[in-house]
Amino acid sequence: MNLQIMQRISITVDESLAQAFDELIAKRGYQNRSEAFRDLLKKELAQEALVNPSQECVAVVSYTYDHRKALLSKRNVDHQHEHLDMVISSMHVHATHDTCVEAVIAKGSYDKLKVFCENTIAEKGVGCGEINYLPIHEHK
């Protein structure tokens, strides 16, 4: 059994910030301030890890597009096939009669993933898109 040693950190904030934090905790369903603070801190540290261009990570790029646009679907698939070393999976969803949603999961160094994901969203005919980078840390 792997037991983690926990450390207590005390912080002082003004009343309005504490109230806003408690409202966020309730809205997101946390059981207590510690759980919420740990998640906020982990998120910030994960983003900080991305300053290293060679940081290994997983990216989820999701975007909408009109399936009637000429050859866009084929270009999307071709783009993924050109990056088979990174693309892990993709999912296609029919959101409405005309609109499709695609989610692509890829793995690699941050610098290479960033280019792949941004090029995916920048493809002519893509509606809105979003990229989420998740740094991978080896646990020992």
mmCIF file of N, CA and C in Angstrom:
data_model
loop_
_atom_site.group_PDB
_atom_site.id
_atom_site.type_symbol
_atom_site.label_atom_id
_atom_site.label_comp_id
_atom_site.label_asym_id
_atom_site.label_seq_id
_atom_site.Cartn_x
_atom_site.Cartn_y
_atom_site.Cartn_z
ATOM 1 N N MET A 1 0.841 -1.183 0.000
ATOM 2 C CA MET A 1 0.000 0.000 0.000
ATOM 3 C C MET A 1 0.882 1.241 0.000
ATOM 4 N N ASN A 2 0.582 2.180 -0.892
ATOM 5 C CA ASN A 2 1.367 3.397 -1.044
ATOM 6 C C ASN A 2 0.667 4.541 -0.316
ATOM 7 N N LEU A 3 1.164 4.904 0.854
ATOM 8 C CA LEU A 3 0.587 5.999 1.629
ATOM 9 C C LEU A 3 1.306 7.294 1.296
ATOM 10 N N GLN A 4 0.545 8.336 1.028
ATOM 11 C CA GLN A 4 1.143 9.632 0.758
ATOM 12 C C GLN A 4 1.201 10.433 2.045
ATOM 13 N N ILE A 5 2.311 11.109 2.241
ATOM 14 C CA ILE A 5 2.439 11.996 3.387
ATOM 15 C C ILE A 5 1.838 13.340 2.986
ATOM 16 N N MET A 6 0.922 13.799 3.784
ATOM 17 C CA MET A 6 0.244 15.063 3.493
ATOM 18 C C MET A 6 0.864 16.162 4.360
ATOM 19 N N GLN A 7 0.920 17.358 3.808
ATOM 20 C CA GLN A 7 1.397 18.523 4.542
ATOM 21 C C GLN A 7 0.277 19.540 4.635
ATOM 22 N N ARG A 8 0.208 20.206 5.734
ATOM 23 C CA ARG A 8 -0.808 21.239 5.930
ATOM 24 C C ARG A 8 -0.230 22.579 5.502
ATOM 25 N N ILE A 9 -0.992 23.324 4.712
ATOM 26 C CA ILE A 9 -0.630 24.668 4.281
ATOM 27 C C ILE A 9 -1.766 25.583 4.712
ATOM 28 N N SER A 10 -1.417 26.635 5.416
ATOM 29 C CA SER A 10 -2.433 27.604 5.834
ATOM 30 C C SER A 10 -2.305 28.848 4.962
ATOM 31 N N ILE A 11 -3.445 29.369 4.525
ATOM 32 C CA ILE A 11 -3.446 30.615 3.773
ATOM 33 C C ILE A 11 -4.470 31.555 4.390
ATOM 34 N N THR A 12 -4.233 32.827 4.196
ATOM 35 C CA THR A 12 -5.152 33.847 4.707
ATOM 36 C C THR A 12 -5.662 34.646 3.519
ATOM 37 N N VAL A 13 -6.975 34.753 3.420
ATOM 38 C CA VAL A 13 -7.602 35.534 2.349
ATOM 39 C C VAL A 13 -8.677 36.421 2.957
ATOM 40 N N ASP A 14 -9.042 37.461 2.215
ATOM 41 C CA ASP A 14 -10.087 38.339 2.745
ATOM 42 C C ASP A 14 -11.450 37.640 2.648
ATOM 43 N N GLU A 15 -12.423 38.188 3.332
ATOM 44 C CA GLU A 15 -13.746 37.583 3.465
ATOM 45 C C GLU A 15 -14.421 37.357 2.106
ATOM 46 N N SER A 16 -14.333 38.334 1.209
ATOM 47 C CA SER A 16 -15.020 38.201 -0.078
ATOM 48 C C SER A 16 -14.391 37.095 -0.936
ATOM 49 N N LEU A 17 -13.062 36.947 -0.881
ATOM 50 C CA LEU A 17 -12.404 35.877 -1.632
ATOM 51 C C LEU A 17 -12.759 34.510 -1.041
ATOM 52 N N ALA A 18 -12.808 34.424 0.279
ATOM 53 C CA ALA A 18 -13.196 33.172 0.930
ATOM 54 C C ALA A 18 -14.630 32.791 0.568
ATOM 55 N N GLN A 19 -15.514 33.769 0.539
ATOM 56 C CA GLN A 19 -16.912 33.510 0.185
ATOM 57 C C GLN A 19 -17.025 33.051 -1.272
ATOM 58 N N ALA A 20 -16.294 33.720 -2.158
ATOM 59 C CA ALA A 20 -16.319 33.329 -3.574
ATOM 60 C C ALA A 20 -15.759 31.918 -3.752
ATOM 61 N N PHE A 21 -14.714 31.579 -2.993
ATOM 62 C CA PHE A 21 -14.129 30.236 -3.057
ATOM 63 C C PHE A 21 -15.136 29.198 -2.556
ATOM 64 N N ASP A 22 -15.816 29.497 -1.473
ATOM 65 C CA ASP A 22 -16.828 28.571 -0.949
ATOM 66 C C ASP A 22 -17.970 28.367 -1.944
ATOM 67 N N GLU A 23 -18.353 29.426 -2.636
ATOM 68 C CA GLU A 23 -19.398 29.298 -3.659
ATOM 69 C C GLU A 23 -18.922 28.417 -4.816
ATOM 70 N N LEU A 24 -17.660 28.583 -5.219
ATOM 71 C CA LEU A 24 -17.086 27.748 -6.267
ATOM 72 C C LEU A 24 -17.040 26.280 -5.826
ATOM 73 N N ILE A 25 -16.655 26.049 -4.584
ATOM 74 C CA ILE A 25 -16.603 24.699 -4.026
ATOM 75 C C ILE A 25 -17.979 24.043 -4.088
ATOM 76 N N ALA A 26 -18.995 24.762 -3.657
ATOM 77 C CA ALA A 26 -20.360 24.226 -3.666
ATOM 78 C C ALA A 26 -20.824 23.968 -5.101
ATOM 79 N N LYS A 27 -20.542 24.912 -5.991
ATOM 80 C CA LYS A 27 -20.964 24.784 -7.393
ATOM 81 C C LYS A 27 -20.343 23.554 -8.049
ATOM 82 N N ARG A 28 -19.085 23.286 -7.743
ATOM 83 C CA ARG A 28 -18.372 22.166 -8.375
ATOM 84 C C ARG A 28 -18.496 20.857 -7.611
ATOM 85 N N GLY A 29 -19.114 20.884 -6.452
ATOM 86 C CA GLY A 29 -19.391 19.657 -5.724
ATOM 87 C C GLY A 29 -18.260 19.125 -4.862
ATOM 88 N N TYR A 30 -17.325 19.964 -4.512
ATOM 89 C CA TYR A 30 -16.240 19.521 -3.625
ATOM 90 C C TYR A 30 -16.770 19.325 -2.205
ATOM 91 N N GLN A 31 -16.152 18.427 -1.495
ATOM 92 C CA GLN A 31 -16.552 18.163 -0.121
ATOM 93 C C GLN A 31 -15.961 19.172 0.858
ATOM 94 N N ASN A 32 -14.803 19.749 0.480
ATOM 95 C CA ASN A 32 -14.159 20.700 1.379
ATOM 96 C C ASN A 32 -13.173 21.587 0.618
ATOM 97 N N ARG A 33 -12.641 22.578 1.304
ATOM 98 C CA ARG A 33 -11.714 23.526 0.693
ATOM 99 C C ARG A 33 -10.416 22.853 0.252
ATOM 100 N N SER A 34 -9.955 21.897 1.035
ATOM 101 C CA SER A 34 -8.686 21.233 0.706
ATOM 102 C C SER A 34 -8.739 20.537 -0.641
ATOM 103 N N GLU A 35 -9.814 19.818 -0.893
ATOM 104 C CA GLU A 35 -9.948 19.128 -2.188
ATOM 105 C C GLU A 35 -9.958 20.131 -3.336
ATOM 106 N N ALA A 36 -10.695 21.201 -3.181
ATOM 107 C CA ALA A 36 -10.788 22.212 -4.233
ATOM 108 C C ALA A 36 -9.439 22.891 -4.446
ATOM 109 N N PHE A 37 -8.767 23.235 -3.369
ATOM 110 C CA PHE A 37 -7.471 23.894 -3.485
ATOM 111 C C PHE A 37 -6.448 22.976 -4.140
ATOM 112 N N ARG A 38 -6.438 21.692 -3.785
ATOM 113 C CA ARG A 38 -5.512 20.730 -4.402
ATOM 114 C C ARG A 38 -5.718 20.670 -5.908
ATOM 115 N N ASP A 39 -6.981 20.628 -6.353
ATOM 116 C CA ASP A 39 -7.252 20.577 -7.790
ATOM 117 C C ASP A 39 -6.820 21.855 -8.503
ATOM 118 N N LEU A 40 -7.085 23.006 -7.892
ATOM 119 C CA LEU A 40 -6.644 24.268 -8.490
ATOM 120 C C LEU A 40 -5.121 24.318 -8.603
ATOM 121 N N LEU A 41 -4.438 23.868 -7.580
ATOM 122 C CA LEU A 41 -2.984 23.868 -7.574
ATOM 123 C C LEU A 41 -2.427 22.891 -8.613
ATOM 124 N N LYS A 42 -3.014 21.702 -8.707
ATOM 125 C CA LYS A 42 -2.562 20.725 -9.714
ATOM 126 C C LYS A 42 -2.757 21.270 -11.126
ATOM 127 N N LYS A 43 -3.865 21.960 -11.353
ATOM 128 C CA LYS A 43 -4.121 22.540 -12.669
ATOM 129 C C LYS A 43 -3.072 23.586 -13.012
ATOM 130 N N GLU A 44 -2.739 24.446 -12.084
ATOM 131 C CA GLU A 44 -1.717 25.470 -12.316
ATOM 132 C C GLU A 44 -0.352 24.835 -12.566
ATOM 133 N N LEU A 45 0.004 23.823 -11.798
ATOM 134 C CA LEU A 45 1.299 23.160 -11.983
ATOM 135 C C LEU A 45 1.371 22.436 -13.316
ATOM 136 N N ALA A 46 0.259 21.864 -13.757
ATOM 137 C CA ALA A 46 0.221 21.197 -15.061
ATOM 138 C C ALA A 46 0.452 22.208 -16.172
ATOM 139 N N GLN A 47 -0.165 23.381 -16.077
ATOM 140 C CA GLN A 47 0.035 24.410 -17.093
ATOM 141 C C GLN A 47 1.478 24.916 -17.080
ATOM 142 N N GLU A 48 2.050 25.000 -15.914
ATOM 143 C CA GLU A 48 3.444 25.444 -15.791
ATOM 144 C C GLU A 48 4.399 24.454 -16.449
ATOM 145 N N ALA A 49 4.071 23.173 -16.410
ATOM 146 C CA ALA A 49 4.916 22.144 -17.032
ATOM 147 C C ALA A 49 4.989 22.322 -18.537
ATOM 148 N N LEU A 50 3.992 22.966 -19.130
ATOM 149 C CA LEU A 50 3.941 23.122 -20.581
ATOM 150 C C LEU A 50 4.891 24.201 -21.105
ATOM 151 N N VAL A 51 5.622 24.886 -20.219
ATOM 152 C CA VAL A 51 6.633 25.818 -20.702
ATOM 153 C C VAL A 51 7.816 25.057 -21.295
ATOM 154 N N ASN A 52 7.925 23.784 -20.965
ATOM 155 C CA ASN A 52 8.972 22.926 -21.521
ATOM 156 C C ASN A 52 8.457 22.336 -22.831
ATOM 157 N N PRO A 53 9.027 22.718 -23.992
ATOM 158 C CA PRO A 53 8.502 22.248 -25.278
ATOM 159 C C PRO A 53 8.566 20.739 -25.455
ATOM 160 N N SER A 54 9.476 20.081 -24.755
ATOM 161 C CA SER A 54 9.590 18.630 -24.912
ATOM 162 C C SER A 54 8.756 17.858 -23.891
ATOM 163 N N GLN A 55 7.968 18.574 -23.088
ATOM 164 C CA GLN A 55 7.114 17.923 -22.088
ATOM 165 C C GLN A 55 6.173 16.935 -22.768
ATOM 166 N N GLU A 56 6.210 15.685 -22.350
ATOM 167 C CA GLU A 56 5.306 14.666 -22.876
ATOM 168 C C GLU A 56 3.906 14.957 -22.355
ATOM 169 N N CYS A 57 2.937 14.941 -23.261
ATOM 170 C CA CYS A 57 1.566 15.200 -22.831
ATOM 171 C C CYS A 57 0.563 14.549 -23.770
ATOM 172 N N VAL A 58 -0.664 14.587 -23.337
ATOM 173 C CA VAL A 58 -1.790 14.141 -24.141
ATOM 174 C C VAL A 58 -2.601 15.397 -24.449
ATOM 175 N N ALA A 59 -3.080 15.488 -25.671
ATOM 176 C CA ALA A 59 -3.912 16.621 -26.053
ATOM 177 C C ALA A 59 -5.253 16.106 -26.537
ATOM 178 N N VAL A 60 -6.293 16.824 -26.166
ATOM 179 C CA VAL A 60 -7.623 16.548 -26.686
ATOM 180 C C VAL A 60 -8.019 17.789 -27.466
ATOM 181 N N VAL A 61 -8.203 17.606 -28.776
ATOM 182 C CA VAL A 61 -8.631 18.717 -29.616
ATOM 183 C C VAL A 61 -10.040 18.396 -30.101
ATOM 184 N N SER A 62 -10.952 19.306 -29.853
ATOM 185 C CA SER A 62 -12.345 19.079 -30.260
ATOM 186 C C SER A 62 -12.800 20.289 -31.068
ATOM 187 N N TYR A 63 -13.641 20.006 -32.045
ATOM 188 C CA TYR A 63 -14.069 21.074 -32.933
ATOM 189 C C TYR A 63 -15.374 20.695 -33.614
ATOM 190 N N THR A 64 -16.061 21.724 -34.087
ATOM 191 C CA THR A 64 -17.300 21.522 -34.840
ATOM 192 C C THR A 64 -17.040 21.859 -36.296
ATOM 193 N N TYR A 65 -17.837 21.276 -37.159
ATOM 194 C CA TYR A 65 -17.779 21.644 -38.572
ATOM 195 C C TYR A 65 -19.060 21.226 -39.268
ATOM 196 N N ASP A 66 -19.307 21.865 -40.390
ATOM 197 C CA ASP A 66 -20.459 21.562 -41.230
ATOM 198 C C ASP A 66 -20.051 20.432 -42.165
ATOM 199 N N HIS A 67 -20.674 19.297 -42.035
ATOM 200 C CA HIS A 67 -20.271 18.127 -42.816
ATOM 201 C C HIS A 67 -20.508 18.305 -44.312
ATOM 202 N N ARG A 68 -21.272 19.325 -44.671
ATOM 203 C CA ARG A 68 -21.547 19.563 -46.091
ATOM 204 C C ARG A 68 -20.413 20.314 -46.793
ATOM 205 N N LYS A 69 -19.484 20.868 -46.013
ATOM 206 C CA LYS A 69 -18.376 21.615 -46.612
ATOM 207 C C LYS A 69 -17.507 20.661 -47.429
ATOM 208 N N ALA A 70 -17.193 21.058 -48.621
ATOM 209 C CA ALA A 70 -16.476 20.213 -49.574
ATOM 210 C C ALA A 70 -15.143 19.727 -49.015
ATOM 211 N N LEU A 71 -15.009 18.424 -48.940
ATOM 212 C CA LEU A 71 -13.763 17.727 -48.623
ATOM 213 C C LEU A 71 -13.189 17.982 -47.231
ATOM 214 N N LEU A 72 -13.883 18.724 -46.375
ATOM 215 C CA LEU A 72 -13.335 18.991 -45.045
ATOM 216 C C LEU A 72 -13.138 17.706 -44.262
ATOM 217 N N SER A 73 -14.112 16.833 -44.277
ATOM 218 C CA SER A 73 -13.997 15.572 -43.543
ATOM 219 C C SER A 73 -12.795 14.766 -44.035
ATOM 220 N N LYS A 74 -12.605 14.712 -45.334
ATOM 221 C CA LYS A 74 -11.459 13.983 -45.900
ATOM 222 C C LYS A 74 -10.148 14.637 -45.476
ATOM 223 N N ARG A 75 -10.079 15.964 -45.503
ATOM 224 C CA ARG A 75 -8.859 16.657 -45.085
ATOM 225 C C ARG A 75 -8.557 16.386 -43.615
ATOM 226 N N ASN A 76 -9.608 16.342 -42.774
ATOM 227 C CA ASN A 76 -9.408 16.039 -41.352
ATOM 228 C C ASN A 76 -8.803 14.653 -41.173
ATOM 229 N N VAL A 77 -9.349 13.678 -41.872
ATOM 230 C CA VAL A 77 -8.844 12.304 -41.763
ATOM 231 C C VAL A 77 -7.427 12.220 -42.313
ATOM 232 N N ASP A 78 -7.172 12.852 -43.437
ATOM 233 C CA ASP A 78 -5.819 12.847 -44.008
ATOM 234 C C ASP A 78 -4.813 13.464 -43.031
ATOM 235 N N HIS A 79 -5.208 14.559 -42.396
ATOM 236 C CA HIS A 79 -4.335 15.232 -41.422
ATOM 237 C C HIS A 79 -4.006 14.287 -40.261
ATOM 238 N N GLN A 80 -5.005 13.533 -39.793
ATOM 239 C CA GLN A 80 -4.761 12.580 -38.712
ATOM 240 C C GLN A 80 -3.840 11.449 -39.174
ATOM 241 N N HIS A 81 -4.044 10.968 -40.384
ATOM 242 C CA HIS A 81 -3.205 9.883 -40.909
ATOM 243 C C HIS A 81 -1.753 10.326 -41.092
ATOM 244 N N GLU A 82 -1.550 11.600 -41.385
ATOM 245 C CA GLU A 82 -0.195 12.129 -41.505
ATOM 246 C C GLU A 82 0.525 12.188 -40.147
ATOM 247 N N HIS A 83 -0.235 12.040 -39.075
ATOM 248 C CA HIS A 83 0.326 12.127 -37.721
ATOM 249 C C HIS A 83 -0.007 10.879 -36.903
ATOM 250 N N LEU A 84 0.096 9.731 -37.528
ATOM 251 C CA LEU A 84 -0.221 8.471 -36.829
ATOM 252 C C LEU A 84 0.684 8.225 -35.632
ATOM 253 N N ASP A 85 1.866 8.817 -35.636
ATOM 254 C CA ASP A 85 2.769 8.657 -34.496
ATOM 255 C C ASP A 85 2.228 9.346 -33.247
ATOM 256 N N MET A 86 1.276 10.267 -33.411
ATOM 257 C CA MET A 86 0.704 10.985 -32.276
ATOM 258 C C MET A 86 -0.764 10.654 -32.015
ATOM 259 N N VAL A 87 -1.552 10.476 -33.055
ATOM 260 C CA VAL A 87 -2.993 10.289 -32.887
ATOM 261 C C VAL A 87 -3.284 8.940 -32.238
ATOM 262 N N ILE A 88 -3.985 8.991 -31.122
ATOM 263 C CA ILE A 88 -4.365 7.779 -30.386
ATOM 264 C C ILE A 88 -5.768 7.340 -30.783
ATOM 265 N N SER A 89 -6.672 8.325 -30.847
ATOM 266 C CA SER A 89 -8.071 8.000 -31.097
ATOM 267 C C SER A 89 -8.806 9.229 -31.612
ATOM 268 N N SER A 90 -9.915 8.986 -32.282
ATOM 269 C CA SER A 90 -10.784 10.088 -32.672
ATOM 270 C C SER A 90 -12.228 9.618 -32.569
ATOM 271 N N MET A 91 -13.102 10.572 -32.339
ATOM 272 C CA MET A 91 -14.522 10.259 -32.230
ATOM 273 C C MET A 91 -15.296 11.282 -33.046
ATOM 274 N N HIS A 92 -16.264 10.802 -33.779
ATOM 275 C CA HIS A 92 -17.102 11.644 -34.623
ATOM 276 C C HIS A 92 -18.534 11.580 -34.084
ATOM 277 N N VAL A 93 -19.146 12.744 -33.916
ATOM 278 C CA VAL A 93 -20.500 12.826 -33.380
ATOM 279 C C VAL A 93 -21.351 13.683 -34.310
ATOM 280 N N HIS A 94 -22.548 13.219 -34.602
ATOM 281 C CA HIS A 94 -23.513 13.996 -35.386
ATOM 282 C C HIS A 94 -24.329 14.832 -34.399
ATOM 283 N N ALA A 95 -23.962 16.099 -34.261
ATOM 284 C CA ALA A 95 -24.600 16.963 -33.271
ATOM 285 C C ALA A 95 -25.966 17.447 -33.740
ATOM 286 N N THR A 96 -26.044 17.877 -34.999
ATOM 287 C CA THR A 96 -27.307 18.293 -35.598
ATOM 288 C C THR A 96 -27.327 17.744 -37.020
ATOM 289 N N HIS A 97 -28.364 18.092 -37.766
ATOM 290 C CA HIS A 97 -28.458 17.627 -39.149
ATOM 291 C C HIS A 97 -27.247 18.060 -39.967
ATOM 292 N N ASP A 98 -26.730 19.262 -39.701
ATOM 293 C CA ASP A 98 -25.626 19.802 -40.492
ATOM 294 C C ASP A 98 -24.285 19.833 -39.763
ATOM 295 N N THR A 99 -24.315 19.843 -38.450
ATOM 296 C CA THR A 99 -23.096 20.040 -37.665
ATOM 297 C C THR A 99 -22.579 18.740 -37.076
ATOM 298 N N CYS A 100 -21.282 18.523 -37.266
ATOM 299 C CA CYS A 100 -20.592 17.378 -36.666
ATOM 300 C C CYS A 100 -19.591 17.890 -35.644
ATOM 301 N N VAL A 101 -19.294 17.047 -34.671
ATOM 302 C CA VAL A 101 -18.272 17.335 -33.676
ATOM 303 C C VAL A 101 -17.236 16.229 -33.777
ATOM 304 N N GLU A 102 -15.997 16.627 -33.786
ATOM 305 C CA GLU A 102 -14.899 15.667 -33.823
ATOM 306 C C GLU A 102 -14.041 15.901 -32.594
ATOM 307 N N ALA A 103 -13.618 14.824 -31.951
ATOM 308 C CA ALA A 103 -12.679 14.899 -30.836
ATOM 309 C C ALA A 103 -11.519 13.975 -31.172
ATOM 310 N N VAL A 104 -10.315 14.519 -31.113
ATOM 311 C CA VAL A 104 -9.117 13.768 -31.433
ATOM 312 C C VAL A 104 -8.214 13.775 -30.212
ATOM 313 N N ILE A 105 -7.721 12.609 -29.832
ATOM 314 C CA ILE A 105 -6.784 12.486 -28.719
ATOM 315 C C ILE A 105 -5.436 12.099 -29.293
ATOM 316 N N ALA A 106 -4.424 12.872 -28.929
ATOM 317 C CA ALA A 106 -3.079 12.635 -29.446
ATOM 318 C C ALA A 106 -2.079 12.710 -28.296
ATOM 319 N N LYS A 107 -0.929 12.070 -28.501
ATOM 320 C CA LYS A 107 0.099 12.019 -27.461
ATOM 321 C C LYS A 107 1.452 12.310 -28.083
ATOM 322 N N GLY A 108 2.258 13.110 -27.395
ATOM 323 C CA GLY A 108 3.595 13.430 -27.867
ATOM 324 C C GLY A 108 4.163 14.603 -27.103
ATOM 325 N N SER A 109 5.249 15.166 -27.620
ATOM 326 C CA SER A 109 5.837 16.332 -26.970
ATOM 327 C C SER A 109 4.935 17.537 -27.209
ATOM 328 N N TYR A 110 4.922 18.430 -26.233
ATOM 329 C CA TYR A 110 4.035 19.593 -26.298
ATOM 330 C C TYR A 110 4.235 20.396 -27.577
ATOM 331 N N ASP A 111 5.494 20.617 -27.970
ATOM 332 C CA ASP A 111 5.746 21.447 -29.148
ATOM 333 C C ASP A 111 5.161 20.836 -30.417
ATOM 334 N N LYS A 112 5.258 19.527 -30.584
ATOM 335 C CA LYS A 112 4.709 18.874 -31.777
ATOM 336 C C LYS A 112 3.186 18.788 -31.717
ATOM 337 N N LEU A 113 2.657 18.487 -30.531
ATOM 338 C CA LEU A 113 1.201 18.419 -30.380
ATOM 339 C C LEU A 113 0.555 19.778 -30.636
ATOM 340 N N LYS A 114 1.194 20.824 -30.165
ATOM 341 C CA LYS A 114 0.650 22.170 -30.329
ATOM 342 C C LYS A 114 0.470 22.490 -31.817
ATOM 343 N N VAL A 115 1.457 22.172 -32.621
ATOM 344 C CA VAL A 115 1.369 22.419 -34.060
ATOM 345 C C VAL A 115 0.239 21.591 -34.669
ATOM 346 N N PHE A 116 0.190 20.297 -34.336
ATOM 347 C CA PHE A 116 -0.854 19.414 -34.870
ATOM 348 C C PHE A 116 -2.243 19.927 -34.500
ATOM 349 N N CYS A 117 -2.461 20.238 -33.226
ATOM 350 C CA CYS A 117 -3.788 20.652 -32.757
ATOM 351 C C CYS A 117 -4.208 22.001 -33.332
ATOM 352 N N GLU A 118 -3.288 22.951 -33.346
ATOM 353 C CA GLU A 118 -3.632 24.267 -33.877
ATOM 354 C C GLU A 118 -3.910 24.207 -35.372
ATOM 355 N N ASN A 119 -3.162 23.381 -36.106
ATOM 356 C CA ASN A 119 -3.432 23.210 -37.533
ATOM 357 C C ASN A 119 -4.793 22.557 -37.765
ATOM 358 N N THR A 120 -5.173 21.655 -36.882
ATOM 359 C CA THR A 120 -6.473 20.991 -36.986
ATOM 360 C C THR A 120 -7.602 22.010 -36.875
ATOM 361 N N ILE A 121 -7.524 22.867 -35.887
ATOM 362 C CA ILE A 121 -8.571 23.871 -35.665
ATOM 363 C C ILE A 121 -8.549 24.952 -36.742
ATOM 364 N N ALA A 122 -7.369 25.242 -37.282
ATOM 365 C CA ALA A 122 -7.243 26.300 -38.283
ATOM 366 C C ALA A 122 -7.701 25.864 -39.675
ATOM 367 N N GLU A 123 -8.018 24.585 -39.831
ATOM 368 C CA GLU A 123 -8.449 24.068 -41.141
ATOM 369 C C GLU A 123 -9.686 24.828 -41.616
ATOM 370 N N LYS A 124 -9.676 25.226 -42.869
ATOM 371 C CA LYS A 124 -10.799 25.969 -43.443
ATOM 372 C C LYS A 124 -12.082 25.146 -43.324
ATOM 373 N N GLY A 125 -13.121 25.751 -42.780
ATOM 374 C CA GLY A 125 -14.406 25.084 -42.620
ATOM 375 C C GLY A 125 -14.685 24.629 -41.199
ATOM 376 N N VAL A 126 -13.657 24.622 -40.346
ATOM 377 C CA VAL A 126 -13.868 24.245 -38.944
ATOM 378 C C VAL A 126 -14.575 25.393 -38.254
ATOM 379 N N GLY A 127 -15.604 25.068 -37.463
ATOM 380 C CA GLY A 127 -16.344 26.090 -36.713
ATOM 381 C C GLY A 127 -15.532 26.529 -35.514
ATOM 382 N N CYS A 128 -15.979 26.174 -34.341
ATOM 383 C CA CYS A 128 -15.219 26.515 -33.142
ATOM 384 C C CYS A 128 -14.426 25.293 -32.694
ATOM 385 N N GLY A 129 -13.329 25.546 -32.022
ATOM 386 C CA GLY A 129 -12.484 24.455 -31.550
ATOM 387 C C GLY A 129 -11.860 24.770 -30.210
ATOM 388 N N GLU A 130 -11.422 23.731 -29.538
ATOM 389 C CA GLU A 130 -10.829 23.866 -28.211
ATOM 390 C C GLU A 130 -9.733 22.814 -28.073
ATOM 391 N N ILE A 131 -8.644 23.181 -27.395
ATOM 392 C CA ILE A 131 -7.541 22.251 -27.154
ATOM 393 C C ILE A 131 -7.302 22.179 -25.657
ATOM 394 N N ASN A 132 -7.160 20.964 -25.152
ATOM 395 C CA ASN A 132 -6.822 20.766 -23.744
ATOM 396 C C ASN A 132 -5.558 19.915 -23.682
ATOM 397 N N TYR A 133 -4.499 20.464 -23.098
ATOM 398 C CA TYR A 133 -3.232 19.753 -22.957
ATOM 399 C C TYR A 133 -3.110 19.218 -21.535
ATOM 400 N N LEU A 134 -2.735 17.958 -21.414
ATOM 401 C CA LEU A 134 -2.583 17.311 -20.117
ATOM 402 C C LEU A 134 -1.170 16.753 -20.016
ATOM 403 N N PRO A 135 -0.285 17.393 -19.245
ATOM 404 C CA PRO A 135 1.076 16.880 -19.113
ATOM 405 C C PRO A 135 1.076 15.500 -18.478
ATOM 406 N N ILE A 136 1.997 14.671 -18.946
ATOM 407 C CA ILE A 136 2.134 13.319 -18.400
ATOM 408 C C ILE A 136 3.367 13.301 -17.510
ATOM 409 N N HIS A 137 3.178 12.890 -16.286
ATOM 410 C CA HIS A 137 4.285 12.765 -15.332
ATOM 411 C C HIS A 137 4.385 11.293 -14.958
ATOM 412 N N GLU A 138 5.593 10.770 -15.029
ATOM 413 C CA GLU A 138 5.812 9.391 -14.610
ATOM 414 C C GLU A 138 5.716 9.316 -13.092
ATOM 415 N N HIS A 139 4.900 8.396 -12.615
ATOM 416 C CA HIS A 139 4.749 8.207 -11.160
ATOM 417 C C HIS A 139 5.672 7.080 -10.728
ATOM 418 N N LYS A 140 6.453 7.351 -9.721
ATOM 419 C CA LYS A 140 7.407 6.345 -9.227
ATOM 420 C C LYS A 140 7.016 5.867 -7.863
#
